[in-house]
Amino acid sequence: MQRRFDQLDDAWPAGLARRLGAMVYDAFLVAAIWISLTVLHVAFVRHVLGLGPEEVGAGEPQRLVLQLLLLVGAFVFFAFSWMRGGMTLGMQAWRLRVQTLDGRSITLLQSLVRYLVAWVSLAALGLGYLWVLFDSERRSWPDIASGTRVVVLPKEKR
């Protein structure tokens, strides 16, 4: 169920520097998730399937399964964070939130589109994120494709 966010009038479109800062933070979290999933995959292959150390990672099926596991693991992290509160841990540190155009939390489909287009944006040498510099509303390719936007939240008053 989508929830309506507050602070809609106080938020403004996020620029490139904040987005990149949050991406660096989140990259460390994704790396930790990938390390954990790889350890689980190797343990499964060794202890459940009973393959020897020299057979771990040998063959196309094992490699493809691990790659798919890593991609799905990263997607689950991002989708859960975006759908729950509109932000990952890196986005929290940089006071960013992803939301629909009318200020609600994003859906699973929007999360999937954002995730897939983010990979395309990175594969295009970051052009999808550099697009923020040229778009009048500071939208990246993932924002445009998923019908969402990333905003900066005001500092909390003490």
JSON list of C-alpha atoms in Angstrom, two decimals, residues 19 21-27 29-30 74-98:
[
{"chain": "A", "resi": 19, "resn": "ARG", "atom": "CA", "xyz": [22.72, 11.56, -5.78]},
{"chain": "A", "resi": 21, "resn": "GLY", "atom": "CA", "xyz": [27.05, 10.73, -2.62]},
{"chain": "A", "resi": 22, "resn": "ALA", "atom": "CA", "xyz": [24.11, 8.49, -1.78]},
{"chain": "A", "resi": 23, "resn": "MET", "atom": "CA", "xyz": [25.13, 6.06, -4.53]},
{"chain": "A", "resi": 24, "resn": "VAL", "atom": "CA", "xyz": [28.61, 5.69, -3.00]},
{"chain": "A", "resi": 25, "resn": "TYR", "atom": "CA", "xyz": [27.11, 4.93, 0.43]},
{"chain": "A", "resi": 26, "resn": "ASP", "atom": "CA", "xyz": [24.68, 2.43, -1.07]},
{"chain": "A", "resi": 27, "resn": "ALA", "atom": "CA", "xyz": [27.46, 0.79, -3.11]},
{"chain": "A", "resi": 29, "resn": "LEU", "atom": "CA", "xyz": [25.86, -1.75, 1.40]},
{"chain": "A", "resi": 30, "resn": "VAL", "atom": "CA", "xyz": [25.28, -3.60, -1.88]},
{"chain": "A", "resi": 74, "resn": "ALA", "atom": "CA", "xyz": [20.46, -5.88, -4.90]},
{"chain": "A", "resi": 75, "resn": "PHE", "atom": "CA", "xyz": [16.96, -5.37, -6.29]},
{"chain": "A", "resi": 76, "resn": "VAL", "atom": "CA", "xyz": [15.36, -6.61, -3.06]},
{"chain": "A", "resi": 77, "resn": "PHE", "atom": "CA", "xyz": [17.49, -4.17, -1.05]},
{"chain": "A", "resi": 78, "resn": "PHE", "atom": "CA", "xyz": [16.53, -1.19, -3.21]},
{"chain": "A", "resi": 79, "resn": "ALA", "atom": "CA", "xyz": [12.88, -2.12, -3.71]},
{"chain": "A", "resi": 80, "resn": "PHE", "atom": "CA", "xyz": [12.32, -2.74, 0.01]},
{"chain": "A", "resi": 81, "resn": "SER", "atom": "CA", "xyz": [13.98, 0.56, 0.94]},
{"chain": "A", "resi": 82, "resn": "TRP", "atom": "CA", "xyz": [12.24, 2.63, -1.73]},
{"chain": "A", "resi": 83, "resn": "MET", "atom": "CA", "xyz": [8.79, 1.17, -1.13]},
{"chain": "A", "resi": 84, "resn": "ARG", "atom": "CA", "xyz": [8.98, 1.28, 2.66]},
{"chain": "A", "resi": 85, "resn": "GLY", "atom": "CA", "xyz": [10.24, 4.78, 3.34]},
{"chain": "A", "resi": 86, "resn": "GLY", "atom": "CA", "xyz": [11.32, 6.18, 0.02]},
{"chain": "A", "resi": 87, "resn": "MET", "atom": "CA", "xyz": [14.99, 6.00, 0.87]},
{"chain": "A", "resi": 88, "resn": "THR", "atom": "CA", "xyz": [17.95, 3.69, 1.25]},
{"chain": "A", "resi": 89, "resn": "LEU", "atom": "CA", "xyz": [20.49, 4.18, 4.02]},
{"chain": "A", "resi": 90, "resn": "GLY", "atom": "CA", "xyz": [22.69, 6.21, 1.66]},
{"chain": "A", "resi": 91, "resn": "MET", "atom": "CA", "xyz": [19.72, 8.36, 0.71]},
{"chain": "A", "resi": 92, "resn": "GLN", "atom": "CA", "xyz": [18.93, 8.94, 4.39]},
{"chain": "A", "resi": 93, "resn": "ALA", "atom": "CA", "xyz": [22.47, 10.21, 4.99]},
{"chain": "A", "resi": 94, "resn": "TRP", "atom": "CA", "xyz": [22.10, 12.69, 2.12]},
{"chain": "A", "resi": 95, "resn": "ARG", "atom": "CA", "xyz": [18.45, 13.56, 3.00]},
{"chain": "A", "resi": 96, "resn": "LEU", "atom": "CA", "xyz": [17.08, 12.22, -0.30]},
{"chain": "A", "resi": 97, "resn": "ARG", "atom": "CA", "xyz": [13.76, 10.52, -0.93]},
{"chain": "A", "resi": 98, "resn": "VAL", "atom": "CA", "xyz": [12.33, 8.88, -4.03]}
]
